[in-house]
Structure formats: C-alpha cells, structure tokens
Amino acid sequence: MVSLPNRRSLGILVAAIVAGYIVGLAIIALVQSPAASLDTATSPVYLIAVTIGTVAFTQSFLKTRTAA
C-alpha cells in the first residue's frame, strides 16, 4: 500500500513549486521582453527555470532541515 506524504512534506512541495514559479517569472522577465512573455506558460525557458527553482529551493530546504 502506498502511503500519502505527510502534511509537512506536502507543504514543502507546494512551497518549492511556488518558489520555482516566482524564480521562473523573474528569469523570463530578465531574458525576454514583456511583449514576448505573453506565452510564458508553454515557453521551454520558463519550464526549465521553474524546474531549476523548484530543485534549488527543495535542496536548500532539505539541507537546512538535516543540519538542524
């Protein structure tokens, strides 16, 4: 039987996705002009930026949790 993640890990995942979304928007704003960023949701640059932001946030959070 597969167990569901507890609330803390689910909260970490949601926070990581939100942080990745914000980082992705910031990178898009720096890389593209506002007129070209209308299609950000499907932009590969945006998807890569969100992935990098999510992974970086999650790793930094886990490092601080395991160090404490």
Short mmCIF file of C-alpha atoms in Angstrom, two decimals, residues 14-47:
data_model
loop_
_atom_site.label_atom_id
_atom_site.label_comp_id
_atom_site.label_asym_id
_atom_site.label_seq_id
_atom_site.Cartn_x
_atom_site.Cartn_y
_atom_site.Cartn_z
CA VAL A 14 3.91 23.34 -2.60
CA ALA A 15 6.37 25.96 -1.33
CA ALA A 16 9.03 24.64 -3.71
CA ILE A 17 6.66 24.86 -6.67
CA VAL A 18 5.64 28.41 -5.73
CA ALA A 19 9.29 29.43 -5.30
CA GLY A 20 10.13 27.86 -8.64
CA TYR A 21 7.23 29.71 -10.26
CA ILE A 22 8.48 33.04 -8.89
CA VAL A 23 12.06 32.31 -9.98
CA GLY A 24 10.76 31.31 -13.41
CA LEU A 25 8.84 34.56 -13.77
CA ALA A 26 11.92 36.54 -12.72
CA ILE A 27 14.14 34.76 -15.24
CA ILE A 28 11.57 35.25 -18.01
CA ALA A 29 11.37 38.95 -17.14
CA LEU A 30 15.15 39.24 -17.43
CA VAL A 31 15.52 37.14 -20.59
CA GLN A 32 12.55 38.21 -22.70
CA SER A 33 10.79 41.44 -23.42
CA PRO A 34 7.30 41.84 -21.89
CA ALA A 35 5.65 41.52 -25.31
CA ALA A 36 7.34 38.17 -25.90
CA SER A 37 6.45 36.81 -22.46
CA LEU A 38 2.71 36.53 -23.15
CA ASP A 39 3.24 32.83 -23.87
CA THR A 40 5.27 32.08 -20.73
CA ALA A 41 3.30 29.03 -19.61
CA THR A 42 4.41 26.98 -22.62
CA SER A 43 7.85 28.53 -23.02
CA PRO A 44 10.63 25.94 -22.63
CA VAL A 45 12.81 28.58 -20.97
CA TYR A 46 10.08 29.13 -18.40
CA LEU A 47 9.63 25.42 -17.74
#
